[in-house]
Structure formats: structure tokens, C-alpha cells
Short mmCIF file of C-alpha atoms and ligand atoms in Angstrom, two decimals:
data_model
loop_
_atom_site.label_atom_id
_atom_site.label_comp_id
_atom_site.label_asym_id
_atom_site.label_seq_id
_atom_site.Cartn_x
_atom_site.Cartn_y
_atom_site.Cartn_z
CA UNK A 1476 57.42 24.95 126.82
CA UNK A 1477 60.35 22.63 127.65
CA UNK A 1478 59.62 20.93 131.49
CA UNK A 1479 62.34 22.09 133.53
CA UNK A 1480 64.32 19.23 135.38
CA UNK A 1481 63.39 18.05 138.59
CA UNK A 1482 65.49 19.18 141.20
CA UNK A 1483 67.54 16.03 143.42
CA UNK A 1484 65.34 16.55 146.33
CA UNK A 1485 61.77 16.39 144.23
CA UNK A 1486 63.07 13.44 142.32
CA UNK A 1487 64.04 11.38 145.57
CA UNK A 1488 61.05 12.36 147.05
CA UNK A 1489 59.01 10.51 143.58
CA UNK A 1490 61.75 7.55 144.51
CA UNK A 1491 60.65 7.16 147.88
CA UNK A 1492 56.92 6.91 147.04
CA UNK A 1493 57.34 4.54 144.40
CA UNK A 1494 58.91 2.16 147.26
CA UNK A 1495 56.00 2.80 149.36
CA UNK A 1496 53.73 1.96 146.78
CA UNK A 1497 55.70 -1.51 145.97
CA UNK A 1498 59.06 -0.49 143.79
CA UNK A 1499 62.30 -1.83 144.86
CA UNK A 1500 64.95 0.86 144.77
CA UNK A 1501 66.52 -1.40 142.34
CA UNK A 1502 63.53 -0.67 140.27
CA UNK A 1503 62.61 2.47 141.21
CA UNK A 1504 66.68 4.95 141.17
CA UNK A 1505 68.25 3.75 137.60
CA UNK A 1506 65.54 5.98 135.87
CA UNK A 1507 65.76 8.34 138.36
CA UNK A 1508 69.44 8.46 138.20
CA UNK A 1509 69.47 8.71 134.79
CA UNK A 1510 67.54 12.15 134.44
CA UNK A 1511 71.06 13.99 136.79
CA UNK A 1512 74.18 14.74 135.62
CA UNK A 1513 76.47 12.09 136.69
CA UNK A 1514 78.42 13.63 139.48
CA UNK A 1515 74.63 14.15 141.29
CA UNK A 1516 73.65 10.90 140.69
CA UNK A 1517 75.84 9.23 144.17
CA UNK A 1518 74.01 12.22 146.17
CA UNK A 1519 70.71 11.03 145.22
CA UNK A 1520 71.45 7.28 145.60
CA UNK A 1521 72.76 8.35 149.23
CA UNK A 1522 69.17 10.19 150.10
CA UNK A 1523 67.29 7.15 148.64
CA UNK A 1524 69.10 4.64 150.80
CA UNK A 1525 69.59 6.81 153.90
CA UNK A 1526 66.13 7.44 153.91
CA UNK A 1527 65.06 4.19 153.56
CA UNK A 1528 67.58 3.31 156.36
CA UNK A 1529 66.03 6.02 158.68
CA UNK A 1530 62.07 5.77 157.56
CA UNK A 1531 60.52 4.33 160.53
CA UNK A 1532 62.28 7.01 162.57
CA UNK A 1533 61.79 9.89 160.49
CA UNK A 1534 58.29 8.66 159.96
CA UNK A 1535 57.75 9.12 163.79
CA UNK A 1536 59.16 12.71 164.04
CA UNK A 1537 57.21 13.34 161.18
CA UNK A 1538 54.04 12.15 161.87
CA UNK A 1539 54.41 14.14 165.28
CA UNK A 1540 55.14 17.11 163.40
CA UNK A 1541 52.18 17.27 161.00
CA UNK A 1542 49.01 17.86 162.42
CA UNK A 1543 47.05 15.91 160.24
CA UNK A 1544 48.45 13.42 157.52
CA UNK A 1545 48.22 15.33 153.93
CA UNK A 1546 45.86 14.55 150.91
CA UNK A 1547 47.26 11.41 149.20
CA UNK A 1548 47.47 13.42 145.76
CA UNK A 1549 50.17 15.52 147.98
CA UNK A 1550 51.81 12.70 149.74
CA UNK A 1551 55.11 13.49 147.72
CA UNK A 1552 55.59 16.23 149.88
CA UNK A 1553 55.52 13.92 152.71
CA UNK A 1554 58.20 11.84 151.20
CA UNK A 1555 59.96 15.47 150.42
CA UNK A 1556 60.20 16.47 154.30
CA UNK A 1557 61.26 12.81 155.40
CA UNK A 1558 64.16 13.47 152.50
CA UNK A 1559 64.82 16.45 154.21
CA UNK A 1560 64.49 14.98 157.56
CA UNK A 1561 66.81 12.33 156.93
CA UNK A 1562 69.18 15.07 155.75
CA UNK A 1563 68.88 17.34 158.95
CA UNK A 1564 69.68 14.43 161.08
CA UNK A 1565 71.94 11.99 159.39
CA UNK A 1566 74.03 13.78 157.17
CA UNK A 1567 76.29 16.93 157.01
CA UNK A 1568 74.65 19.23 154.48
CA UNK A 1569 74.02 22.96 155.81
CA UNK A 1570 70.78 23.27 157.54
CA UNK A 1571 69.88 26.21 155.67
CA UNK A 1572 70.34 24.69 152.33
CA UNK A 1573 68.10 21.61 153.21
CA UNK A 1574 65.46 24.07 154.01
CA UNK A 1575 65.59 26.08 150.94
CA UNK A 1576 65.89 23.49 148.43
CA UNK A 1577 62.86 21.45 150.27
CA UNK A 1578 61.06 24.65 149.36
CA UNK A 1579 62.27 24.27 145.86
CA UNK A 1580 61.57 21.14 145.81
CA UNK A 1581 57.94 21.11 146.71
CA UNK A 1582 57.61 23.93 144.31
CA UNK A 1583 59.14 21.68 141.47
CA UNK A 1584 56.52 19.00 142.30
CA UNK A 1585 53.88 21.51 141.60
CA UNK A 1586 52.77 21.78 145.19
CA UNK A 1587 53.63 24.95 145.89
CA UNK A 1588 50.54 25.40 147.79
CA UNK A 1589 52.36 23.18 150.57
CA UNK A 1590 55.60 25.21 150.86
CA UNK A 1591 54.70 27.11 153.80
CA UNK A 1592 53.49 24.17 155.53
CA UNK A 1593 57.19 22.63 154.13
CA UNK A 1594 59.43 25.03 155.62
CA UNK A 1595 57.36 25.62 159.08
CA UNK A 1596 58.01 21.64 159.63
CA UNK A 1597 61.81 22.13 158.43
CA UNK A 1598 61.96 25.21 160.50
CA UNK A 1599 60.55 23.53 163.91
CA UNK A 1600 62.53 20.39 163.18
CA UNK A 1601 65.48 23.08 162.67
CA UNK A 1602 65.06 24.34 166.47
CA UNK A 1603 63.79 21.99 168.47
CA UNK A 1604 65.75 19.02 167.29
CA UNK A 1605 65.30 15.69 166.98
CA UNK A 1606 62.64 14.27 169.66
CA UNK A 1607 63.54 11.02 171.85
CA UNK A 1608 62.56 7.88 169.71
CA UNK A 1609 58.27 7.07 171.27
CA UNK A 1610 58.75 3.24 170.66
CA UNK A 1611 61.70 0.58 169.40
CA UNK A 1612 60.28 0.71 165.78
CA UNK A 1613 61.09 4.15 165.53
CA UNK A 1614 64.76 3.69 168.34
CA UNK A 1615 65.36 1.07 165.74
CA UNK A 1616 64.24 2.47 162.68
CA UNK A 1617 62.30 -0.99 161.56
CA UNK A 1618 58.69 -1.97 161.00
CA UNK A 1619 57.19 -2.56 164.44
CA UNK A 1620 56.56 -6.70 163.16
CA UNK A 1621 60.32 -7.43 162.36
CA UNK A 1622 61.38 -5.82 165.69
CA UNK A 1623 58.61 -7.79 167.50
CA UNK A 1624 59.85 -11.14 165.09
CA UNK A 1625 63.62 -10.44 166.06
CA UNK A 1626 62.83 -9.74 169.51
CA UNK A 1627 60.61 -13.08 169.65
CA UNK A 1628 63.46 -15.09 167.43
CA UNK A 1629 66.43 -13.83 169.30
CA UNK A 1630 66.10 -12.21 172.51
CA UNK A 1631 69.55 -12.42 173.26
CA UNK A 1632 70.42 -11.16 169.71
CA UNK A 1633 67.69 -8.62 168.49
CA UNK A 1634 69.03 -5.14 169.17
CA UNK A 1635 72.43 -6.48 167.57
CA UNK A 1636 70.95 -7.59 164.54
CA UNK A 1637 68.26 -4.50 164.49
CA UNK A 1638 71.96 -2.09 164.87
CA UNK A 1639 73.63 -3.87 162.06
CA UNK A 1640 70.93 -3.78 159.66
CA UNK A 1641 70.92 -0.47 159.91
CA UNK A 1642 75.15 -0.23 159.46
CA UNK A 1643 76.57 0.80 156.10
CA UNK A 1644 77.76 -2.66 154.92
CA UNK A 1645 81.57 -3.08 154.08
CA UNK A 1646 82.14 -3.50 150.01
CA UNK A 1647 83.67 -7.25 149.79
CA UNK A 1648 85.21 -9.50 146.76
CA UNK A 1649 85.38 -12.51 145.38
CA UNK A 1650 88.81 -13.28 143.95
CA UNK A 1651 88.20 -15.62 140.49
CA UNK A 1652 90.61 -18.01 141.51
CA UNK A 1653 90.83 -19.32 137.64
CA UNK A 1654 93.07 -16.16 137.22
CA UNK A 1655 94.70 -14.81 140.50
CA UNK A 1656 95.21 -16.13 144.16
CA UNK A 1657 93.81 -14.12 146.98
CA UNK A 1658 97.37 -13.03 147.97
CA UNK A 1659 98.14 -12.00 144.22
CA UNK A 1660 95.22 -9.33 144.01
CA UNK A 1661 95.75 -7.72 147.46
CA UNK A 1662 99.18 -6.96 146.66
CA UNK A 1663 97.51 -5.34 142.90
CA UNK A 1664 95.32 -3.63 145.20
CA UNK A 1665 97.92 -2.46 148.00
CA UNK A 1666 99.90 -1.23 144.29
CA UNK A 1667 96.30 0.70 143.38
CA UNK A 1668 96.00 2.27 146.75
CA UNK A 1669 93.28 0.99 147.88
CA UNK A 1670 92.80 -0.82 151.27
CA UNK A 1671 92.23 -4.24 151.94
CA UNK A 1672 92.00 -7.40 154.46
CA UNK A 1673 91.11 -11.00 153.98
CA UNK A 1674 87.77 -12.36 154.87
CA UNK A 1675 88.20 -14.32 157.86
CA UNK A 1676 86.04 -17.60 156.64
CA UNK A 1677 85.89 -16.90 152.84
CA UNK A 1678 88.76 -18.12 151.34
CA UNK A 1679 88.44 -16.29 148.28
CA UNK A 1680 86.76 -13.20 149.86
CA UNK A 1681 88.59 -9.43 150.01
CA UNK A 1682 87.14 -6.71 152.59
CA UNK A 1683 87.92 -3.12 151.27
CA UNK A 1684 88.69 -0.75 153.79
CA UNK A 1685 86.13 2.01 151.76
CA UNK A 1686 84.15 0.68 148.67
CA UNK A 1687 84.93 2.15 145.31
CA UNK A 1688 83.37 2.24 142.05
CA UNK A 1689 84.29 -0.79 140.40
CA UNK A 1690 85.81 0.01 137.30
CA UNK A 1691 88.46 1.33 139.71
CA UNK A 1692 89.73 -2.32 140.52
CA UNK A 1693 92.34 -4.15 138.78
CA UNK A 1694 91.27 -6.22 135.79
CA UNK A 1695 87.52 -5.52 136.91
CA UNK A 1696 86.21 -5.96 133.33
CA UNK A 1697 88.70 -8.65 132.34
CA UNK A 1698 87.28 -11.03 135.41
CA UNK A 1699 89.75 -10.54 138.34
CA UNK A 1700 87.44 -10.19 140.98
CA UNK A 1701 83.43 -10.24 141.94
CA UNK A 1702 81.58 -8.04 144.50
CA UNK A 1703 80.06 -10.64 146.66
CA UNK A 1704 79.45 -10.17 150.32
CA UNK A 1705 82.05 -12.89 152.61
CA UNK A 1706 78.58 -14.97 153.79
CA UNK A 1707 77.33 -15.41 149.99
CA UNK A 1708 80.81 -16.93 149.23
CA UNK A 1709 80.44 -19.74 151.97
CA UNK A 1710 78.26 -21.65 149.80
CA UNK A 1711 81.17 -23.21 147.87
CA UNK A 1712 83.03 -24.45 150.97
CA UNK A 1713 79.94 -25.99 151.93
CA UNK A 1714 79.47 -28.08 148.13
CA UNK A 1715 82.42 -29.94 148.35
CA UNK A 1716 82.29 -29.46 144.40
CA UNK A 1717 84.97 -31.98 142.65
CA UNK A 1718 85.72 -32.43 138.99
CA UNK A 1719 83.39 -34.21 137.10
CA UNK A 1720 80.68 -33.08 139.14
CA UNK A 1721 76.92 -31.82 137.38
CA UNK A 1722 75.66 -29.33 139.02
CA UNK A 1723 72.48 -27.61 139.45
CA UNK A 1724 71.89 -23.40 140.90
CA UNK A 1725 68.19 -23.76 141.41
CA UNK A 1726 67.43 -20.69 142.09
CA UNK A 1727 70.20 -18.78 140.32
CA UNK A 1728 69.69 -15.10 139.22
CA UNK A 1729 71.80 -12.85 139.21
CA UNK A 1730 74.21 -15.29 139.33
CA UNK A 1731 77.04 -14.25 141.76
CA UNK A 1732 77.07 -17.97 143.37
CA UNK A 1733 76.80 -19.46 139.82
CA UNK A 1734 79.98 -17.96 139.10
CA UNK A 1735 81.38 -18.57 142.29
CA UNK A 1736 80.72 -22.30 141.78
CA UNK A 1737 82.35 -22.64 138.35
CA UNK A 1738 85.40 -20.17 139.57
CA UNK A 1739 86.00 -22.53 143.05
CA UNK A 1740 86.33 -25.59 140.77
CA UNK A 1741 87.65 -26.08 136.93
CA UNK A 1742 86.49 -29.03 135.63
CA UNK A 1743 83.03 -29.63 136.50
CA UNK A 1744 81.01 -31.57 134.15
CA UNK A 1745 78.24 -28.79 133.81
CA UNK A 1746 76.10 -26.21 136.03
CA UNK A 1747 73.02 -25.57 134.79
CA UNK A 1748 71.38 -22.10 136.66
CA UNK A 1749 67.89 -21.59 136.33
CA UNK A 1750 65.52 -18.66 137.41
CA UNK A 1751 61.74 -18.16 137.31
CA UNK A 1752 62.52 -14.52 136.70
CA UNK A 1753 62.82 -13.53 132.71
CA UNK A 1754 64.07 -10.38 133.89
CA UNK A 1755 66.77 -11.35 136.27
CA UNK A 1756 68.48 -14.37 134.17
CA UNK A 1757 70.43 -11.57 131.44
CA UNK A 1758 72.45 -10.48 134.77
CA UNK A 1759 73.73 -14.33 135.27
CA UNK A 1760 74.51 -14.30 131.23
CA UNK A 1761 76.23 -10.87 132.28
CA UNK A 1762 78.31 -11.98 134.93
CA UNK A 1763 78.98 -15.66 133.48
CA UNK A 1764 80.43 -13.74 130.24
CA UNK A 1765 82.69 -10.81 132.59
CA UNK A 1766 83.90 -13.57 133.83
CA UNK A 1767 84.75 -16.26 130.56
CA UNK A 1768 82.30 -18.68 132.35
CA UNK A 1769 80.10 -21.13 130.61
CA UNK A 1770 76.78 -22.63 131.94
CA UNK A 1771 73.35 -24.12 130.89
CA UNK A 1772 70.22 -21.24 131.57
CA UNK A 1773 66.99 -22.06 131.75
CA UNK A 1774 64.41 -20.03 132.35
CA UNK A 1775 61.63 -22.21 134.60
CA UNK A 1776 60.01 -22.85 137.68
CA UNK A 1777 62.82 -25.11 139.13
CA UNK A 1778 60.52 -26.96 141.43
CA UNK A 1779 57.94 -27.73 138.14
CA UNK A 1780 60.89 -30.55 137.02
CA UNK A 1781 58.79 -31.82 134.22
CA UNK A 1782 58.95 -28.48 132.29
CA UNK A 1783 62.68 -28.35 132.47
CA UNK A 1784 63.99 -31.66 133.63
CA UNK A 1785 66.21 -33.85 131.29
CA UNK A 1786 66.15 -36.79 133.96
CA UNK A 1787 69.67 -36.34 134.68
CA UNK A 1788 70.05 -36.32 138.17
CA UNK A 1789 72.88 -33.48 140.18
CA UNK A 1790 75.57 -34.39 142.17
CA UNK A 1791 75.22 -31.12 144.10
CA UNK A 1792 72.31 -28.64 144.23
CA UNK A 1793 72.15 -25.19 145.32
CA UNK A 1794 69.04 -24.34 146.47
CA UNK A 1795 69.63 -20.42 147.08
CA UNK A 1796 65.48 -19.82 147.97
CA UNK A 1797 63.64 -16.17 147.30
CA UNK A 1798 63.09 -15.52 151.39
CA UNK A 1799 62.76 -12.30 152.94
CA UNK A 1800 65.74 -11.12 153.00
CA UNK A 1801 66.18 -10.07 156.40
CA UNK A 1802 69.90 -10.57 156.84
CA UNK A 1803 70.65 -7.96 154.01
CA UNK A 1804 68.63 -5.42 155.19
CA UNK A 1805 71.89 -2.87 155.25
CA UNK A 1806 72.68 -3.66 151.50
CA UNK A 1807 68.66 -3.09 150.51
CA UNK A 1808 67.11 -0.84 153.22
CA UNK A 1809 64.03 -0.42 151.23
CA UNK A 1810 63.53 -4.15 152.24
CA UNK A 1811 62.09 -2.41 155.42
CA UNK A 1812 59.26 -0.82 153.72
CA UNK A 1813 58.26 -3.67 150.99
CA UNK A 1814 58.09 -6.93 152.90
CA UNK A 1815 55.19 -7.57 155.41
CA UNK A 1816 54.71 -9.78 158.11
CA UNK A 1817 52.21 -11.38 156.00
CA UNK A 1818 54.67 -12.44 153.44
CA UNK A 1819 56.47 -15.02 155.60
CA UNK A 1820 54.51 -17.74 155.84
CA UNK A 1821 53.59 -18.25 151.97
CA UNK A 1822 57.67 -17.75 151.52
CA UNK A 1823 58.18 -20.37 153.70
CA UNK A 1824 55.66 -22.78 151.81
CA UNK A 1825 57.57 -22.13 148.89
CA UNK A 1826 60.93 -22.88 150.56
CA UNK A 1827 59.36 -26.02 151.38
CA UNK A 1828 58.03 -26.89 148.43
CA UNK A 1829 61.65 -26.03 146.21
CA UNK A 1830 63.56 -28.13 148.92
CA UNK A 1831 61.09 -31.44 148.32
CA UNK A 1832 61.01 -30.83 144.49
CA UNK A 1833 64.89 -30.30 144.38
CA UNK A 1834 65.93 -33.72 146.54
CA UNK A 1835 63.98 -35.49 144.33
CA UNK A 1836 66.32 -35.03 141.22
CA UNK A 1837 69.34 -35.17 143.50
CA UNK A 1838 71.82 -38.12 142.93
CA UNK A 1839 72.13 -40.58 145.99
CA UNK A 1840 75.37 -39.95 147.44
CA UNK A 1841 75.12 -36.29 146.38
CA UNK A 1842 74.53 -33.29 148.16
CA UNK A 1843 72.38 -30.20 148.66
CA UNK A 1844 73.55 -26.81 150.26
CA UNK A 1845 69.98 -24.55 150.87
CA UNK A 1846 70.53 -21.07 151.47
CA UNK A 1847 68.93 -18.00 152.90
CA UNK A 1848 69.92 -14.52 153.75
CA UNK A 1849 66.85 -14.37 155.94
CA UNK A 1850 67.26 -14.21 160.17
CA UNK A 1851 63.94 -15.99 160.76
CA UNK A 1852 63.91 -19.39 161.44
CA UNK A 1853 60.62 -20.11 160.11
CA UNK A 1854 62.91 -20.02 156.91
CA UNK A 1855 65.72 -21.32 157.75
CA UNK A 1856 66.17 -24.27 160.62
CA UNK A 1857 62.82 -24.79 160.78
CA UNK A 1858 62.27 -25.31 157.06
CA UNK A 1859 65.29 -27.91 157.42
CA UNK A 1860 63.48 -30.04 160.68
CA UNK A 1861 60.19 -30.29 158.65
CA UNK A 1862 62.15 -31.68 155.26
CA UNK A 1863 63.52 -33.99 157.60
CA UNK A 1864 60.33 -34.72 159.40
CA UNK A 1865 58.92 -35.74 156.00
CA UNK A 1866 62.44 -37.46 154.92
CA UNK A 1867 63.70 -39.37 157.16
CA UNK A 1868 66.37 -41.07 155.04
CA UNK A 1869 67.95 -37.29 154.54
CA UNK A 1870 70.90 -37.15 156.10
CA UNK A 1871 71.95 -33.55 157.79
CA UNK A 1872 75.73 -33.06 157.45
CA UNK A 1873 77.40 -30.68 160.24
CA UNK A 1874 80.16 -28.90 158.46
CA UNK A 1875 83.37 -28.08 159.82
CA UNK A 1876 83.00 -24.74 160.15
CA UNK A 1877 83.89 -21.77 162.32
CA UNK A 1878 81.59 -19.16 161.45
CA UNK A 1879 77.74 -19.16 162.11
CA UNK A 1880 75.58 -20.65 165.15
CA UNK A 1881 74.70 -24.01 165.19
CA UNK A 1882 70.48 -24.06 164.88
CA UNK A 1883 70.34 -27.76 165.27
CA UNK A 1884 69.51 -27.58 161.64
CA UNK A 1885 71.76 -25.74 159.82
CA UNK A 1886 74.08 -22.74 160.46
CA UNK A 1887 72.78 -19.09 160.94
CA UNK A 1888 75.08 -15.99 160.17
CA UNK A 1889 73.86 -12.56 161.84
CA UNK A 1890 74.57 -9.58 159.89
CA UNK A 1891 78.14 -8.73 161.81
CA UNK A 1892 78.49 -4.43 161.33
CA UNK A 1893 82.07 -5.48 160.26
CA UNK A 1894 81.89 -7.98 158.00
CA UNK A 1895 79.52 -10.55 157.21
CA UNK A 1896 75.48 -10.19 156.21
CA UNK A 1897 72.98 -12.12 157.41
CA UNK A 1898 72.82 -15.58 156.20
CA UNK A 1899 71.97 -19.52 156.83
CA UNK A 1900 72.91 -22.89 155.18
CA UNK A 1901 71.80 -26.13 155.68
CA UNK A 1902 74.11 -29.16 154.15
CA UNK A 1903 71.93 -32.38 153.19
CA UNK A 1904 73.23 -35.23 151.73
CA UNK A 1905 70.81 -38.40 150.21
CA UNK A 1906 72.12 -41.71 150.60
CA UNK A 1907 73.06 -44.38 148.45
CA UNK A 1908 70.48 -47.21 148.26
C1 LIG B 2250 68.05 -15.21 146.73
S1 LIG B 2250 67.81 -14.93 145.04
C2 LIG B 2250 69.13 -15.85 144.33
C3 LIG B 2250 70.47 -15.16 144.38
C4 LIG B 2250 71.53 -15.91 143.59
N1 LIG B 2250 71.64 -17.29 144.01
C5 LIG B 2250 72.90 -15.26 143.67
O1 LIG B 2250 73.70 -15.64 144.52
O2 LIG B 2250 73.17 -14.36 142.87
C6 LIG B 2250 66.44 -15.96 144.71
C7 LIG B 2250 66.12 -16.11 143.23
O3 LIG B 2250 65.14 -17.14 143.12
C8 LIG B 2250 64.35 -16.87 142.00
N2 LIG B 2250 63.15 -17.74 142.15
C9 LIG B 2250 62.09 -17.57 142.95
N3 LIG B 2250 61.25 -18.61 142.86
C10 LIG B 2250 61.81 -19.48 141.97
C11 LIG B 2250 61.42 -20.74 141.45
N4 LIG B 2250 60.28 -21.33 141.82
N5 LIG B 2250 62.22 -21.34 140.55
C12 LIG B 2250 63.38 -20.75 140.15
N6 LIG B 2250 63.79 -19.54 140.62
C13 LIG B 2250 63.02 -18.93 141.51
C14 LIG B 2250 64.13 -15.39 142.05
O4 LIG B 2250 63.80 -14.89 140.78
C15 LIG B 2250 65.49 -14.91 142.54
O5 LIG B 2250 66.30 -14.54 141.45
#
């Protein structure tokens, strides 16, 4: 006999415990996506994220809810009622309904010996509300270690950055300036209906006023425009990229500042973009071809130079470093659940590590942009004093900027709820002998 499909609510619930066991969502919804009809699929793509976004508060309610924690062969249903949780709380859908289809739901999974148990949680959560937040992990909705970190980090700033992580983040552009000025697509979008401002420090960058589905923007597939949030785009005002120039995207995948590089300036003599990651380098072919831009891939370990280095050396390096991502915690809520405190330091050795490796095949008199959408200084500034510590003829360039807080080191971006994500950039520059 034929299974029968998985109803939205079992499948997010299977979703949500692949994250907990490791899975990004960007692994984890396609597939799941796949198996609904396509008008379901945004419904379950909002319950993965908003759950996500809301896990370390539902987590509390729930865990004062349950008695004891269930079997781990049964911990999808835990995952159901935090779905179903997140749904009595944070969205609009009929209370009844939630309840119901929970109970489908857990029947679906084959648990149906846990429905009861299902809908006399659902039903108490139903009448008695939701309960007063027992600590800031679960006021915040955030792992108890980044609220401690942010609250350490920024004590002026941590309940501002904790709020706009958990924000839905605007939907921004990139205009290709190759093919239309920033003025020129706002007036094709004003003619499509759909609402937009300038980015106040990106000079390429287009906020929409509500994000749409992409294929709904002009000349989309033809290359008009990106999706890139406004602090991503800095990194080509901070290059100084001239014709002429080669340049290097050390850490590259899936592309979006490769393209932003070759788009902010014609005639470059070449960009080569590598990545470590075999599955993430087809997206930069992707974009690079949308687009009708050309540049050198490589797959490698950029700071292992001998295995991909033709002793060459760049006039300007982007050093765009894996970190923990802690400034785009709105855009990938799951973010909350994978990384752990643990994690940090090791990153931060490998920010290091890239930085030394990439100044070495630098040009003197060139320059080096490294980038971050992280909010912890251990990967940001303070990656930038210990380079320096250990190169003293590095020269740190303050750019004439208005956006971002001087660290002494380099610039930090918090994630602004009406704009910008979290971000930092540090300008070097090696001198000529
Ligand atoms: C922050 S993401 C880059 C985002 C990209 N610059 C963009 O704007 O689209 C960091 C990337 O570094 C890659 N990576 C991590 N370690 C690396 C290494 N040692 N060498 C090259 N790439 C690396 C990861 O696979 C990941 O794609």
C-alpha cells in the first residue's frame, strides 16, 4: 500500500529535528519542500523559520509543560508541539485548527500513542496562555551562551542586537550597474508596483518595502539586479577596485560579492574566487553566468597557496572568512540551534590563519578588505590587532565611511531591524618596499 503524504505539520516537525541533530535548514526544507504542492510549500518554510526564530522560548514553555522529556525515538513529537507552539503564539492560524492538525500530525508520524498527551499540552497551552519568559534565553529567544557573549561584548548594545536578530529582515538588491543605474531600476520597479527606497550607504543597494519572489522583478533572469543584503554590498566601496586590477575572493561561495566585485568595476584584469566547499562553488558558476560574468574558480583550501597558487600576486583580496555568523541570525535562525559556544575559538584560529596565508600573496601597495557577518569581536577587531601584532609593517586604513562603529580595528555593523545585518570589515593595505 501506497504511504500516504505527510501532512505540513509532521513534515516540519522531521525539519526541525534534523536541525537539532546538525542540518542547516538550507539542507534540511528543499526536500521537504519538495514532497507539498507548491502553494504549501511558503507555509511550511514560514513554520521552519518561525520556529527556529522562537525555539529557545517555545522550548521553555514546553519543557514546563511536559512532565518529563519524551523517549528520544518520540522526540518528533516534541518538535510537533513546539511547531504548534510557535503557531499558537506567533502567528494567526485558528487555535482550533492548530490543535487538530497537531493531532493529525502526530498520528501521521506513527505516534499515535502520544496524541492524547499532544492535544492535553495544546489544550493547556490553549487556556492558560503563554507563561512570563523564566530567564533572558528564553525573553530573548537565544542560546543562553550568545546572550551571555552579547551581553559580555556589548553591554550597551545586547538586547538591541538580541531584538533584531530575531526581526524579519527586509529583502534588499544589488543593482548590476553593467546594465542599469540605481535610479533606472526603481523607477522599473515603481512601473511593477512594487515598493522601494535606496540603501542609505550602499550605493548600488535597493530596500523593498515587502520581499517578493524573485522572478517577479524586472529582468531578474536577464541580470538586472542581485538579492544581497545593504552590509554585504559595502565590501566594494571598501576595495577601491580600478581597472587593470587582479583580484582574488578567497573565500568566495556562493558568490554574491564575487559578482558584486566584477559588476562595481568593468575592466579588471581577472578575479579568481575560490572555495574549499565542492558543494557551494556551482552557486558562484550560477550567479557569475545570471549575471554574463566571467571569473577563474578554483576549488582549494585558499590558505594551502601551494596547491592553488600560480605566484601571481593580487592587487586586492577579499578575505570574506566562514565565522559564526552571528550578525545574520534573522536571515538563518536555525544558526541559533547549530553553532556552539565551543565553535568560536577554533573559527577564530582559522580566521587567523586565512588572514596570514592571504597577505602573504598580496601585492605591496595592494590591499585587503576581511569580512565577517559575525558580532563577536574575538572574530572580528580582535582578529585584526593580533595580525597586526604579528605584522607590524601592515598598515590599517580607516575608511571614510559613515556607517558602522569604529572598533579601533576595523568597522562593526549591528544587525539594524530596518535595514542592515550584522557585519564587520577591516581595510589593510601592505606597503611598498
Ligand atoms: C561567509 S561565506 C562566503 C560568502 C561569500 N563571500 C558571498 O558573499 O557570497 C564563507 C565561505 O568560506 C568557505 N571556506 C571556509 N574555509 C575556507 C578555506 N580554508 N578556503 C576557502 N574557502 C573556505 C566556505 O565554504 C564558505 O563558502
Amino acid at each position: 500500500m501506497a504511504s500516504q503524504p505527510l501532512p505540513l505539520r509532521a513534515l516540519a516537525a522531521n525539519v526541525l529535528l534534523a536541525v537539532e541533530n546538525g542540518q542547516s535548514l538550507s539542507q534540511c526544507l528543499p526536500p521537504a519542500l519538495t514532497r507539498l504542492a507548491p502553494n504549501e510549500r511558503p507555509v511550511l518554510q514560514a513554520l521552519c523559520y518561525g520556529t527556529c526564530r522562537w525555539f529557545h522560548r517555545l522550548e521553555g514553555e514546553l519543557g514546563g509543560r511536559l512532565k518529563k522529556p519524551l523517549r528520544k525515538p518520540d522526540r518528533v513529537v516534541h518538535h510537533l508541539m513546539l511547531v504548534a507552539l510557535f503557531q499558537l503564539r506567533f502567528s494567526q492560524q485558528a487555535n482550533y485548527a492548530v490543535l487538530n492538525e497537531s493531532v493529525e500530525a502526530c498520528k501521521a508520524l506513527n505516534k499515535p500513542h502520544l496524541t492524547g498527551l499532544v492535544n492535553g499540552v495544546l489544550r493547556a497551552a490553549e487556556r492558560e496562555g503563554a507563561p512570563e519568559p523564566a530567564n533572558d534565553a528564553s525573553r530573548f529567544s537565544h542560546p543562553e551562551w550568545i546572550v551571555e557573549k552579547l551581553r559580555h561584548n556589548w553591554p550597551e548594545d545586547w538586547q538591541h542586537i538580541l531584538g533584531a536578530n530575531n526581526a524579519q529582515a527586509p529583502m534588499t538588491l544589488r543593482v548590476n550597474a553593467l546594465r542599469f543605474n540605481r535610479e533606472e531600476y526603481l523607477a522599473l520597479l515603481e512601473k511593477a508596483g512594487i515598493g522601494a527606497t535606496p540603501t542609505v550607504f550602499a550605493p548600488m543597494g535597493i530596500q523593498l518595502a515587502t520581499p517578493v519572489p524573485v522572478d517577479q522583478l524586472p529582468w531578474f533572469a536577464d541580470g538586472a539586479v542581485s538579492v544581497q543584503d545593504e552590509a554585504a554590498q559595502l565590501c566594494t566601496t571598501l576595495l577601491d577596485l580600478a581597472p587593470g586590477q587582479r583580484v582574488l575572493d578567497a573565500c568566495a561561495a556562493p558568490g554574491g560579492k564575487t559578482c558584486a566585485i566584477l559588476e562595481s568595476c568593468g575592466e579588471l584584469q581577472e578575479v579568481v574566487a575560490i572555495d574549499e566547499s565542492a558543494d557551494r562553488l556551482p552557486r558562484v558558476q550560477e550567479n557569475l553566468d545570471r549575471l554574463d560574468l566571467d571569473a577563474s574558480l578554483k576549488q582549494a583550501d585558499a590558505a594551502d597557496t601551494d596547491s592553488w597558487w600560480d605566484g601571481q600576486p593580487f592587487d586586492r583580496i577579499l578575505l570574506d572568512v566562514p565565522c559564526s555568523a552571528t550578525g545574520v541570525v534573522r536571515r538563518h535562525p536555525d544558526i541559533k540551534l547549530l553553532r556552539r559556544e565551543s565553535d568560536i575559538t577554533p573559527l577564530a584560529a582559522i580566521q587567523l590563519g586565512l588572514l596570514k596565508a592571504m597577505w602573504s600573496i598580496l601585492k605591496p601597495g595592494g590591499r585587503l578588505v576581511y569580512a565577517t557577518c559575525s558580532v563577536f569581536p574575538q572574530e572580528n577587531h580582535r582578529i585584526i590587532q593580533r595580525f597586526l601584532k604579528q605584522q607590524e609593517s601592515a598598515v590599517l586604513i580607516e575608511p571614510d565611511v559613515q556607517w558602522g562603529r569604529d572598533m579601533g580595528a576595523g568597522r562593526q555593523l549591528l544587525p539594524d531591524p530596518d535595514s542592515h545585518d550584522g557585519f564587520f570589515y577591516a581595510v589593510l593595505e601592505k606597503p611598498e618596499p
